[in-house]
Amino acid sequence: MLKGKKVNVRPLESTDLDWFTEWNNDSDYTGPYEPMEISSRDAIEKWFSKESSSSWWVIEDKDGNPVGQVITGPDGRHQFIGYIVHPDSRGKGYCTEAVEIMVDYLFLSKNIVRVQAETNPENVSSIRVLEKAGFTFEGVRRKVFFSQGKYNDGALYRVLRDEWSPRVLSKGS
Ligand SMILES: CC(C)(COP(=O)(O)OP(=O)(O)OC[C@H]1O[C@@H](n2cnc3c(N)ncnc32)[C@H](O)[C@@H]1OP(=O)(O)O)[C@@H](O)C(=O)NCCC(=O)NCCS
């Protein structure tokens, strides 16, 4: 368990798959910028039991209730990060702290020099999260995401190890 002040972050478990399936099949949860994907509980279970290079994480509030999810994984020699917070829990700084926790965790646990995130340039709340969590805007890649029936641009953000100092976790976490 990675502990913050507002939220904790822990690995996704098989016991999470009921709410995880329900939430990820709900477009109010995934929002207009994530790919539209509807999956059965069986399909999600099969996906969960497969080996993957990506890691899935649960954002919990301080009462232990799930409020969202984070994905991290390799992107070449770097790590990427992506995130969703339940609509009922948005605007409380939960995602920002979860991203700060994960950036700390990735730099403290892996021999990498860069963490990156890419978001639709119109996704103002996601961009705000990245700015608040210490990411720097690098540029726009054209037509990299398919959602809402069309290809959309991606605004690329990064934190380099040289630019980072722990925000939430300590070296002993
Ligand atoms: C992006 C998302 C994860 C943010 O989660 P969150 O827990 O609400 O994020 P935080 O509370 O930490 O920060 C959100 C910031 O965006 C701001 N914001 C939200 N909507 C906004 C809007 N329409 N215009 C301007 N700013 C906005 C909030 O005010 C807040 O900034 P502040 O602290 O300076 O006031 C959430 O909106 C979400 O799950 N969206 C759908 C999925 C998604 O798009 N994921 C990202 C894919 S790259």
Short mmCIF file of N, CA and C and ligand atoms in Angstrom, two decimals:
data_model
loop_
_atom_site.label_atom_id
_atom_site.label_comp_id
_atom_site.label_asym_id
_atom_site.label_seq_id
_atom_site.Cartn_x
_atom_site.Cartn_y
_atom_site.Cartn_z
N MET A 1 0.85 -1.21 0.00
CA MET A 1 0.00 0.00 0.00
C MET A 1 0.88 1.26 0.00
N LEU A 2 0.66 2.14 -0.95
CA LEU A 2 1.40 3.40 -1.01
C LEU A 2 0.51 4.47 -0.39
N LYS A 3 0.99 5.11 0.68
CA LYS A 3 0.11 5.96 1.48
C LYS A 3 0.33 7.44 1.22
N GLY A 4 -0.77 8.16 0.95
CA GLY A 4 -0.73 9.61 0.84
C GLY A 4 -1.56 10.24 1.94
N LYS A 5 -1.77 11.56 1.82
CA LYS A 5 -2.58 12.26 2.85
C LYS A 5 -4.08 12.12 2.56
N LYS A 6 -4.45 12.17 1.26
CA LYS A 6 -5.87 12.10 0.88
C LYS A 6 -6.27 10.72 0.40
N VAL A 7 -5.31 10.04 -0.27
CA VAL A 7 -5.61 8.73 -0.85
C VAL A 7 -4.45 7.77 -0.60
N ASN A 8 -4.76 6.48 -0.74
CA ASN A 8 -3.74 5.44 -0.81
C ASN A 8 -3.83 4.81 -2.19
N VAL A 9 -2.73 4.20 -2.63
CA VAL A 9 -2.72 3.50 -3.91
C VAL A 9 -2.21 2.08 -3.66
N ARG A 10 -2.93 1.11 -4.20
CA ARG A 10 -2.54 -0.30 -4.02
C ARG A 10 -2.79 -1.06 -5.32
N PRO A 11 -2.16 -2.25 -5.50
CA PRO A 11 -2.39 -3.01 -6.73
C PRO A 11 -3.86 -3.43 -6.88
N LEU A 12 -4.32 -3.51 -8.11
CA LEU A 12 -5.66 -4.06 -8.41
C LEU A 12 -5.67 -5.55 -8.05
N GLU A 13 -6.72 -5.98 -7.33
CA GLU A 13 -6.84 -7.39 -6.90
C GLU A 13 -8.03 -8.04 -7.60
N SER A 14 -8.05 -9.37 -7.62
CA SER A 14 -9.19 -10.07 -8.25
C SER A 14 -10.51 -9.70 -7.55
N THR A 15 -10.44 -9.38 -6.26
CA THR A 15 -11.66 -9.00 -5.52
C THR A 15 -12.21 -7.63 -5.94
N ASP A 16 -11.43 -6.88 -6.74
CA ASP A 16 -11.91 -5.57 -7.23
C ASP A 16 -12.72 -5.69 -8.51
N LEU A 17 -12.75 -6.90 -9.12
CA LEU A 17 -13.22 -6.97 -10.51
C LEU A 17 -14.70 -6.65 -10.70
N ASP A 18 -15.53 -6.77 -9.63
CA ASP A 18 -16.95 -6.41 -9.78
C ASP A 18 -17.10 -4.91 -10.05
N TRP A 19 -16.62 -4.07 -9.14
CA TRP A 19 -16.75 -2.63 -9.35
C TRP A 19 -15.92 -2.17 -10.55
N PHE A 20 -14.75 -2.82 -10.76
CA PHE A 20 -13.86 -2.42 -11.85
C PHE A 20 -14.56 -2.63 -13.21
N THR A 21 -15.28 -3.77 -13.34
CA THR A 21 -16.02 -4.04 -14.58
C THR A 21 -17.14 -3.01 -14.75
N GLU A 22 -17.91 -2.84 -13.67
CA GLU A 22 -19.06 -1.92 -13.74
C GLU A 22 -18.59 -0.50 -14.10
N TRP A 23 -17.58 0.00 -13.41
CA TRP A 23 -17.13 1.37 -13.64
C TRP A 23 -16.54 1.55 -15.04
N ASN A 24 -15.71 0.57 -15.48
CA ASN A 24 -15.06 0.73 -16.78
C ASN A 24 -16.01 0.53 -17.96
N ASN A 25 -17.22 0.01 -17.69
CA ASN A 25 -18.25 -0.07 -18.73
C ASN A 25 -19.17 1.14 -18.72
N ASP A 26 -18.86 2.12 -17.87
CA ASP A 26 -19.73 3.29 -17.71
C ASP A 26 -19.02 4.51 -18.31
N SER A 27 -19.61 5.10 -19.34
CA SER A 27 -18.94 6.21 -20.03
C SER A 27 -18.86 7.46 -19.16
N ASP A 28 -19.69 7.54 -18.10
CA ASP A 28 -19.54 8.67 -17.16
C ASP A 28 -18.22 8.55 -16.40
N TYR A 29 -17.79 7.31 -16.17
CA TYR A 29 -16.53 7.06 -15.47
C TYR A 29 -15.34 7.27 -16.42
N THR A 30 -15.39 6.63 -17.58
CA THR A 30 -14.21 6.68 -18.47
C THR A 30 -14.09 8.03 -19.17
N GLY A 31 -15.21 8.74 -19.33
CA GLY A 31 -15.16 10.09 -19.90
C GLY A 31 -15.04 10.08 -21.41
N PRO A 32 -15.06 11.27 -22.03
CA PRO A 32 -15.11 11.34 -23.49
C PRO A 32 -13.77 11.11 -24.19
N TYR A 33 -12.67 11.04 -23.44
CA TYR A 33 -11.37 10.97 -24.11
C TYR A 33 -10.73 9.59 -24.09
N GLU A 34 -11.22 8.71 -23.21
CA GLU A 34 -10.70 7.35 -23.17
C GLU A 34 -11.33 6.55 -24.30
N PRO A 35 -10.64 5.49 -24.80
CA PRO A 35 -11.25 4.65 -25.84
C PRO A 35 -12.54 4.02 -25.31
N MET A 36 -13.55 3.91 -26.20
CA MET A 36 -14.83 3.33 -25.80
C MET A 36 -14.72 1.81 -25.88
N GLU A 37 -14.70 1.15 -24.72
CA GLU A 37 -14.57 -0.31 -24.71
C GLU A 37 -15.53 -0.88 -23.69
N ILE A 38 -16.39 -1.78 -24.15
CA ILE A 38 -17.32 -2.46 -23.25
C ILE A 38 -16.85 -3.91 -23.12
N SER A 39 -16.67 -4.38 -21.89
CA SER A 39 -16.16 -5.75 -21.70
C SER A 39 -17.02 -6.48 -20.69
N SER A 40 -17.23 -7.78 -20.92
CA SER A 40 -17.99 -8.60 -19.95
C SER A 40 -17.11 -8.87 -18.73
N ARG A 41 -17.76 -9.30 -17.63
CA ARG A 41 -17.03 -9.68 -16.42
C ARG A 41 -16.06 -10.82 -16.73
N ASP A 42 -16.51 -11.80 -17.56
CA ASP A 42 -15.63 -12.93 -17.94
C ASP A 42 -14.40 -12.45 -18.69
N ALA A 43 -14.62 -11.53 -19.62
CA ALA A 43 -13.49 -11.01 -20.41
C ALA A 43 -12.51 -10.27 -19.50
N ILE A 44 -13.04 -9.52 -18.54
CA ILE A 44 -12.17 -8.78 -17.61
C ILE A 44 -11.37 -9.77 -16.75
N GLU A 45 -12.03 -10.86 -16.33
CA GLU A 45 -11.34 -11.86 -15.52
C GLU A 45 -10.20 -12.51 -16.30
N LYS A 46 -10.48 -12.82 -17.58
CA LYS A 46 -9.42 -13.42 -18.43
C LYS A 46 -8.28 -12.44 -18.60
N TRP A 47 -8.63 -11.18 -18.85
CA TRP A 47 -7.60 -10.14 -19.01
C TRP A 47 -6.76 -10.03 -17.73
N PHE A 48 -7.43 -10.08 -16.58
CA PHE A 48 -6.73 -9.90 -15.30
C PHE A 48 -5.75 -11.04 -15.03
N SER A 49 -6.10 -12.26 -15.48
CA SER A 49 -5.25 -13.42 -15.16
C SER A 49 -4.07 -13.55 -16.13
N LYS A 50 -4.05 -12.72 -17.19
CA LYS A 50 -2.94 -12.81 -18.15
C LYS A 50 -1.74 -12.00 -17.68
N GLU A 51 -0.53 -12.48 -18.02
CA GLU A 51 0.69 -11.71 -17.76
C GLU A 51 0.64 -10.42 -18.59
N SER A 52 1.04 -9.32 -17.98
CA SER A 52 1.06 -8.07 -18.75
C SER A 52 2.24 -7.23 -18.29
N SER A 53 2.77 -6.43 -19.19
CA SER A 53 3.88 -5.55 -18.80
C SER A 53 3.35 -4.32 -18.06
N SER A 54 2.04 -4.07 -18.17
CA SER A 54 1.45 -2.92 -17.47
C SER A 54 1.02 -3.32 -16.06
N SER A 55 0.98 -2.35 -15.16
CA SER A 55 0.51 -2.59 -13.79
C SER A 55 -0.73 -1.74 -13.55
N TRP A 56 -1.72 -2.36 -12.92
CA TRP A 56 -2.98 -1.66 -12.62
C TRP A 56 -3.08 -1.41 -11.12
N TRP A 57 -3.53 -0.24 -10.76
CA TRP A 57 -3.54 0.20 -9.37
C TRP A 57 -4.91 0.76 -9.02
N VAL A 58 -5.27 0.64 -7.75
CA VAL A 58 -6.54 1.19 -7.26
C VAL A 58 -6.23 2.42 -6.41
N ILE A 59 -6.93 3.51 -6.67
CA ILE A 59 -6.86 4.69 -5.79
C ILE A 59 -7.98 4.51 -4.76
N GLU A 60 -7.62 4.54 -3.48
CA GLU A 60 -8.62 4.41 -2.41
C GLU A 60 -8.67 5.69 -1.59
N ASP A 61 -9.87 6.04 -1.10
CA ASP A 61 -9.92 7.15 -0.14
C ASP A 61 -9.43 6.63 1.21
N LYS A 62 -9.38 7.51 2.20
CA LYS A 62 -8.79 7.13 3.47
C LYS A 62 -9.68 6.19 4.29
N ASP A 63 -10.96 5.99 3.81
CA ASP A 63 -11.81 4.98 4.44
C ASP A 63 -11.67 3.61 3.75
N GLY A 64 -10.79 3.53 2.75
CA GLY A 64 -10.57 2.26 2.06
C GLY A 64 -11.53 2.00 0.92
N ASN A 65 -12.31 3.02 0.51
CA ASN A 65 -13.23 2.84 -0.62
C ASN A 65 -12.51 3.15 -1.93
N PRO A 66 -12.70 2.31 -2.97
CA PRO A 66 -12.08 2.64 -4.26
C PRO A 66 -12.68 3.92 -4.82
N VAL A 67 -11.84 4.80 -5.34
CA VAL A 67 -12.32 6.04 -5.97
C VAL A 67 -11.79 6.17 -7.39
N GLY A 68 -10.90 5.28 -7.81
CA GLY A 68 -10.38 5.38 -9.17
C GLY A 68 -9.27 4.39 -9.42
N GLN A 69 -8.62 4.54 -10.56
CA GLN A 69 -7.60 3.59 -10.99
C GLN A 69 -6.44 4.31 -11.67
N VAL A 70 -5.30 3.65 -11.63
CA VAL A 70 -4.10 4.16 -12.31
C VAL A 70 -3.51 2.99 -13.09
N ILE A 71 -2.97 3.28 -14.27
CA ILE A 71 -2.18 2.28 -15.00
C ILE A 71 -0.77 2.84 -15.15
N THR A 72 0.22 1.97 -14.96
CA THR A 72 1.60 2.34 -15.25
C THR A 72 2.20 1.22 -16.10
N GLY A 73 3.25 1.54 -16.84
CA GLY A 73 3.88 0.49 -17.63
C GLY A 73 5.02 1.04 -18.44
N PRO A 74 5.79 0.12 -19.06
CA PRO A 74 6.94 0.56 -19.84
C PRO A 74 6.52 1.18 -21.16
N ASP A 75 7.24 2.21 -21.56
CA ASP A 75 7.06 2.83 -22.87
C ASP A 75 8.48 3.03 -23.38
N GLY A 76 9.00 2.05 -24.11
CA GLY A 76 10.42 2.05 -24.41
C GLY A 76 11.19 1.91 -23.10
N ARG A 77 12.13 2.80 -22.86
CA ARG A 77 12.91 2.75 -21.62
C ARG A 77 12.28 3.57 -20.51
N HIS A 78 11.14 4.16 -20.79
CA HIS A 78 10.47 5.02 -19.82
C HIS A 78 9.29 4.30 -19.20
N GLN A 79 8.58 4.99 -18.30
CA GLN A 79 7.31 4.49 -17.78
C GLN A 79 6.23 5.50 -18.12
N PHE A 80 5.05 5.01 -18.46
CA PHE A 80 3.91 5.90 -18.69
C PHE A 80 2.93 5.76 -17.53
N ILE A 81 2.06 6.73 -17.43
CA ILE A 81 1.03 6.70 -16.39
C ILE A 81 -0.30 7.19 -16.99
N GLY A 82 -1.40 6.55 -16.57
CA GLY A 82 -2.75 6.96 -16.98
C GLY A 82 -3.67 6.81 -15.78
N TYR A 83 -4.84 7.48 -15.80
CA TYR A 83 -5.64 7.53 -14.57
C TYR A 83 -7.10 7.86 -14.86
N ILE A 84 -7.97 7.38 -13.97
CA ILE A 84 -9.40 7.75 -14.00
C ILE A 84 -9.86 7.85 -12.54
N VAL A 85 -10.68 8.86 -12.24
CA VAL A 85 -11.30 8.98 -10.91
C VAL A 85 -12.82 8.98 -11.09
N HIS A 86 -13.53 8.31 -10.19
CA HIS A 86 -14.99 8.23 -10.27
C HIS A 86 -15.60 9.64 -10.22
N PRO A 87 -16.62 9.91 -11.05
CA PRO A 87 -17.22 11.26 -11.08
C PRO A 87 -17.61 11.78 -9.69
N ASP A 88 -18.09 10.90 -8.79
CA ASP A 88 -18.49 11.35 -7.44
C ASP A 88 -17.31 11.85 -6.61
N SER A 89 -16.10 11.50 -7.02
CA SER A 89 -14.91 11.82 -6.21
C SER A 89 -13.98 12.83 -6.88
N ARG A 90 -14.42 13.41 -7.99
CA ARG A 90 -13.55 14.35 -8.72
C ARG A 90 -13.48 15.71 -8.02
N GLY A 91 -12.43 16.44 -8.32
CA GLY A 91 -12.28 17.81 -7.82
C GLY A 91 -11.83 17.89 -6.37
N LYS A 92 -11.35 16.77 -5.82
CA LYS A 92 -10.89 16.76 -4.42
C LYS A 92 -9.38 16.60 -4.32
N GLY A 93 -8.72 16.64 -5.47
CA GLY A 93 -7.26 16.47 -5.46
C GLY A 93 -6.81 15.02 -5.39
N TYR A 94 -7.76 14.08 -5.52
CA TYR A 94 -7.40 12.66 -5.39
C TYR A 94 -6.46 12.22 -6.50
N CYS A 95 -6.80 12.61 -7.76
CA CYS A 95 -5.98 12.13 -8.86
C CYS A 95 -4.57 12.73 -8.78
N THR A 96 -4.50 14.02 -8.45
CA THR A 96 -3.18 14.66 -8.37
C THR A 96 -2.30 13.94 -7.36
N GLU A 97 -2.85 13.63 -6.18
CA GLU A 97 -2.00 12.96 -5.20
C GLU A 97 -1.65 11.53 -5.65
N ALA A 98 -2.60 10.84 -6.29
CA ALA A 98 -2.31 9.49 -6.77
C ALA A 98 -1.19 9.51 -7.81
N VAL A 99 -1.22 10.52 -8.70
CA VAL A 99 -0.16 10.64 -9.71
C VAL A 99 1.18 10.97 -9.03
N GLU A 100 1.15 11.86 -8.07
CA GLU A 100 2.40 12.18 -7.34
C GLU A 100 2.96 10.92 -6.65
N ILE A 101 2.06 10.15 -6.03
CA ILE A 101 2.50 8.90 -5.37
C ILE A 101 3.15 7.97 -6.39
N MET A 102 2.50 7.82 -7.56
CA MET A 102 3.02 6.86 -8.53
C MET A 102 4.33 7.33 -9.14
N VAL A 103 4.48 8.64 -9.38
CA VAL A 103 5.75 9.15 -9.90
C VAL A 103 6.86 8.88 -8.87
N ASP A 104 6.57 9.17 -7.59
CA ASP A 104 7.55 8.85 -6.53
C ASP A 104 7.89 7.36 -6.57
N TYR A 105 6.87 6.53 -6.60
CA TYR A 105 7.08 5.08 -6.57
C TYR A 105 7.93 4.62 -7.76
N LEU A 106 7.62 5.12 -8.95
CA LEU A 106 8.35 4.67 -10.15
C LEU A 106 9.82 5.08 -10.07
N PHE A 107 10.10 6.32 -9.64
CA PHE A 107 11.50 6.75 -9.56
C PHE A 107 12.23 6.07 -8.39
N LEU A 108 11.51 5.79 -7.30
CA LEU A 108 12.16 5.15 -6.15
C LEU A 108 12.41 3.66 -6.40
N SER A 109 11.57 3.02 -7.25
CA SER A 109 11.66 1.57 -7.38
C SER A 109 12.29 1.10 -8.69
N LYS A 110 12.38 1.98 -9.71
CA LYS A 110 12.86 1.53 -11.02
C LYS A 110 14.01 2.41 -11.50
N ASN A 111 14.92 1.77 -12.23
CA ASN A 111 16.08 2.49 -12.77
C ASN A 111 15.68 3.17 -14.10
N ILE A 112 14.88 4.20 -13.98
CA ILE A 112 14.39 4.93 -15.16
C ILE A 112 14.72 6.41 -15.00
N VAL A 113 14.74 7.12 -16.12
CA VAL A 113 15.04 8.56 -16.04
C VAL A 113 13.84 9.41 -16.41
N ARG A 114 12.74 8.76 -16.80
CA ARG A 114 11.63 9.56 -17.33
C ARG A 114 10.29 8.87 -17.08
N VAL A 115 9.29 9.65 -16.61
CA VAL A 115 7.90 9.19 -16.53
C VAL A 115 7.09 10.11 -17.43
N GLN A 116 6.23 9.54 -18.27
CA GLN A 116 5.46 10.39 -19.19
C GLN A 116 3.98 10.07 -19.16
N ALA A 117 3.20 11.04 -19.61
CA ALA A 117 1.74 10.88 -19.70
C ALA A 117 1.30 11.62 -20.95
N GLU A 118 0.26 11.11 -21.59
CA GLU A 118 -0.24 11.76 -22.80
C GLU A 118 -1.75 11.87 -22.71
N THR A 119 -2.26 13.04 -23.00
CA THR A 119 -3.69 13.28 -22.82
C THR A 119 -4.22 14.10 -23.99
N ASN A 120 -5.51 13.99 -24.24
CA ASN A 120 -6.14 14.83 -25.26
C ASN A 120 -5.93 16.31 -24.87
N PRO A 121 -5.47 17.16 -25.79
CA PRO A 121 -5.22 18.56 -25.45
C PRO A 121 -6.46 19.30 -24.94
N GLU A 122 -7.65 18.74 -25.20
CA GLU A 122 -8.89 19.37 -24.70
C GLU A 122 -9.28 18.88 -23.30
N ASN A 123 -8.55 17.91 -22.78
CA ASN A 123 -8.89 17.31 -21.48
C ASN A 123 -8.29 18.18 -20.36
N VAL A 124 -9.00 19.28 -20.07
CA VAL A 124 -8.44 20.31 -19.17
C VAL A 124 -8.17 19.78 -17.76
N SER A 125 -9.04 18.90 -17.25
CA SER A 125 -8.82 18.41 -15.89
C SER A 125 -7.59 17.50 -15.84
N SER A 126 -7.39 16.69 -16.88
CA SER A 126 -6.21 15.82 -16.92
C SER A 126 -4.93 16.66 -17.03
N ILE A 127 -4.96 17.69 -17.87
CA ILE A 127 -3.80 18.57 -18.01
C ILE A 127 -3.49 19.27 -16.69
N ARG A 128 -4.55 19.70 -16.01
CA ARG A 128 -4.37 20.37 -14.71
C ARG A 128 -3.72 19.41 -13.70
N VAL A 129 -4.16 18.15 -13.70
CA VAL A 129 -3.56 17.13 -12.82
C VAL A 129 -2.05 17.04 -13.09
N LEU A 130 -1.69 16.95 -14.36
CA LEU A 130 -0.27 16.78 -14.70
C LEU A 130 0.54 18.01 -14.31
N GLU A 131 -0.02 19.19 -14.55
CA GLU A 131 0.69 20.42 -14.16
C GLU A 131 0.89 20.46 -12.65
N LYS A 132 -0.20 20.14 -11.90
CA LYS A 132 -0.09 20.19 -10.43
C LYS A 132 0.88 19.14 -9.91
N ALA A 133 0.99 18.01 -10.63
CA ALA A 133 1.86 16.92 -10.16
C ALA A 133 3.31 17.11 -10.62
N GLY A 134 3.60 18.24 -11.29
CA GLY A 134 5.00 18.56 -11.61
C GLY A 134 5.47 18.13 -12.99
N PHE A 135 4.55 17.78 -13.88
CA PHE A 135 4.93 17.41 -15.24
C PHE A 135 5.16 18.66 -16.09
N THR A 136 5.99 18.51 -17.12
CA THR A 136 6.28 19.59 -18.07
C THR A 136 5.72 19.21 -19.44
N PHE A 137 5.07 20.16 -20.10
CA PHE A 137 4.51 19.94 -21.45
C PHE A 137 5.65 19.87 -22.47
N GLU A 138 5.61 18.85 -23.33
CA GLU A 138 6.68 18.71 -24.33
C GLU A 138 6.22 19.02 -25.74
N GLY A 139 4.94 18.78 -26.04
CA GLY A 139 4.46 19.02 -27.40
C GLY A 139 3.24 18.18 -27.69
N VAL A 140 2.72 18.36 -28.89
CA VAL A 140 1.50 17.64 -29.29
C VAL A 140 1.86 16.65 -30.38
N ARG A 141 1.45 15.39 -30.18
CA ARG A 141 1.59 14.39 -31.25
C ARG A 141 0.25 14.32 -31.98
N ARG A 142 0.30 14.29 -33.29
CA ARG A 142 -0.94 14.35 -34.08
C ARG A 142 -1.56 12.97 -34.21
N LYS A 143 -2.87 12.93 -33.95
CA LYS A 143 -3.72 11.77 -34.26
C LYS A 143 -3.17 10.45 -33.71
N VAL A 144 -3.00 10.41 -32.39
CA VAL A 144 -2.46 9.20 -31.77
C VAL A 144 -3.51 8.37 -31.02
N PHE A 145 -4.64 8.99 -30.64
CA PHE A 145 -5.68 8.26 -29.89
C PHE A 145 -6.94 8.14 -30.73
N PHE A 146 -7.58 6.96 -30.69
CA PHE A 146 -8.87 6.81 -31.35
C PHE A 146 -9.96 6.80 -30.29
N SER A 147 -10.82 7.82 -30.31
CA SER A 147 -11.99 7.83 -29.42
C SER A 147 -13.06 8.67 -30.07
N GLN A 148 -14.32 8.40 -29.67
CA GLN A 148 -15.46 9.12 -30.23
C GLN A 148 -15.47 9.05 -31.77
N GLY A 149 -15.03 7.91 -32.31
CA GLY A 149 -15.10 7.69 -33.76
C GLY A 149 -14.09 8.44 -34.59
N LYS A 150 -13.05 9.01 -33.95
CA LYS A 150 -12.05 9.74 -34.75
C LYS A 150 -10.70 9.69 -34.05
N TYR A 151 -9.66 9.99 -34.84
CA TYR A 151 -8.33 10.08 -34.26
C TYR A 151 -8.14 11.46 -33.63
N ASN A 152 -7.55 11.46 -32.44
CA ASN A 152 -7.35 12.71 -31.71
C ASN A 152 -5.87 12.89 -31.39
N ASP A 153 -5.48 14.15 -31.18
CA ASP A 153 -4.09 14.46 -30.85
C ASP A 153 -3.79 14.09 -29.40
N GLY A 154 -2.51 14.01 -29.09
CA GLY A 154 -2.08 13.74 -27.72
C GLY A 154 -1.09 14.80 -27.26
N ALA A 155 -1.37 15.41 -26.09
CA ALA A 155 -0.42 16.36 -25.50
C ALA A 155 0.50 15.56 -24.58
N LEU A 156 1.79 15.61 -24.88
CA LEU A 156 2.77 14.78 -24.17
C LEU A 156 3.41 15.56 -23.03
N TYR A 157 3.43 14.96 -21.86
CA TYR A 157 3.99 15.57 -20.64
C TYR A 157 5.01 14.63 -20.03
N ARG A 158 6.03 15.18 -19.36
CA ARG A 158 7.06 14.34 -18.76
C ARG A 158 7.54 14.90 -17.42
N VAL A 159 8.07 13.97 -16.60
CA VAL A 159 8.93 14.35 -15.47
C VAL A 159 10.22 13.59 -15.65
N LEU A 160 11.37 14.27 -15.64
CA LEU A 160 12.67 13.60 -15.69
C LEU A 160 13.17 13.39 -14.27
N ARG A 161 13.97 12.36 -14.09
CA ARG A 161 14.50 12.10 -12.74
C ARG A 161 15.22 13.33 -12.21
N ASP A 162 15.98 14.04 -13.08
CA ASP A 162 16.72 15.24 -12.65
C ASP A 162 15.80 16.34 -12.16
N GLU A 163 14.54 16.33 -12.63
CA GLU A 163 13.59 17.40 -12.27
C GLU A 163 12.75 17.02 -11.05
N TRP A 164 12.91 15.76 -10.59
CA TRP A 164 11.99 15.20 -9.60
C TRP A 164 12.60 15.20 -8.21
N SER A 165 11.79 15.51 -7.22
CA SER A 165 12.14 15.15 -5.84
C SER A 165 10.85 14.60 -5.22
N PRO A 166 10.96 13.65 -4.28
CA PRO A 166 9.75 12.99 -3.77
C PRO A 166 8.75 14.00 -3.23
N ARG A 167 7.48 13.83 -3.57
CA ARG A 167 6.42 14.74 -3.11
C ARG A 167 5.59 14.12 -2.01
N VAL A 168 5.39 12.80 -2.07
CA VAL A 168 4.52 12.15 -1.08
C VAL A 168 5.26 11.03 -0.35
N LEU A 169 5.88 10.14 -1.12
CA LEU A 169 6.56 9.00 -0.49
C LEU A 169 7.95 9.43 -0.06
N SER A 170 8.44 8.79 0.99
CA SER A 170 9.83 9.06 1.39
C SER A 170 10.68 7.89 0.92
N LYS A 171 11.98 8.06 0.99
CA LYS A 171 12.86 7.00 0.48
C LYS A 171 12.68 5.70 1.26
N GLY A 172 12.13 5.79 2.47
CA GLY A 172 11.91 4.59 3.28
C GLY A 172 10.53 3.98 3.08
N SER A 173 9.70 4.52 2.18
CA SER A 173 8.32 4.02 2.00
C SER A 173 8.32 2.60 1.47
C1 LIG B 1 -8.85 13.65 -15.16
C2 LIG B 1 -9.39 13.15 -13.83
C3 LIG B 1 -8.72 11.81 -13.53
C4 LIG B 1 -9.08 14.16 -12.72
O1 LIG B 1 -9.41 13.59 -11.45
P1 LIG B 1 -9.64 14.51 -10.14
O2 LIG B 1 -9.47 13.63 -8.95
O3 LIG B 1 -10.87 15.30 -10.29
O4 LIG B 1 -8.36 15.50 -10.25
P2 LIG B 1 -7.90 16.58 -9.16
O5 LIG B 1 -9.03 16.89 -8.23
O6 LIG B 1 -6.62 16.12 -8.57
O7 LIG B 1 -7.58 17.85 -10.08
C5 LIG B 1 -8.49 18.28 -11.10
C6 LIG B 1 -8.17 19.69 -11.51
O8 LIG B 1 -8.83 19.96 -12.74
C7 LIG B 1 -9.61 21.13 -12.58
N1 LIG B 1 -10.75 21.06 -13.49
C8 LIG B 1 -11.72 20.12 -13.53
N2 LIG B 1 -12.60 20.41 -14.51
C9 LIG B 1 -12.15 21.56 -15.10
C10 LIG B 1 -12.63 22.36 -16.16
N3 LIG B 1 -13.73 22.04 -16.84
N4 LIG B 1 -11.91 23.47 -16.50
C11 LIG B 1 -10.79 23.80 -15.83
N5 LIG B 1 -10.28 23.05 -14.80
C12 LIG B 1 -10.97 21.95 -14.45
C13 LIG B 1 -10.01 21.12 -11.13
O9 LIG B 1 -10.46 22.39 -10.71
C14 LIG B 1 -8.68 20.71 -10.50
O10 LIG B 1 -7.73 21.78 -10.49
P3 LIG B 1 -7.50 22.74 -9.19
O11 LIG B 1 -7.07 21.85 -8.06
O12 LIG B 1 -6.44 23.68 -9.64
O13 LIG B 1 -8.82 23.40 -8.90
C15 LIG B 1 -10.93 12.93 -13.89
O14 LIG B 1 -11.53 14.11 -14.35
C16 LIG B 1 -11.33 11.75 -14.81
O15 LIG B 1 -11.33 10.61 -14.36
N6 LIG B 1 -11.70 12.03 -16.08
C17 LIG B 1 -12.12 10.96 -16.99
C18 LIG B 1 -10.98 10.03 -17.39
C19 LIG B 1 -9.83 10.80 -18.01
O16 LIG B 1 -10.02 11.68 -18.86
N7 LIG B 1 -8.62 10.40 -17.61
C20 LIG B 1 -7.39 10.99 -18.12
C21 LIG B 1 -6.99 10.34 -19.37
S1 LIG B 1 -5.42 10.98 -19.91
#
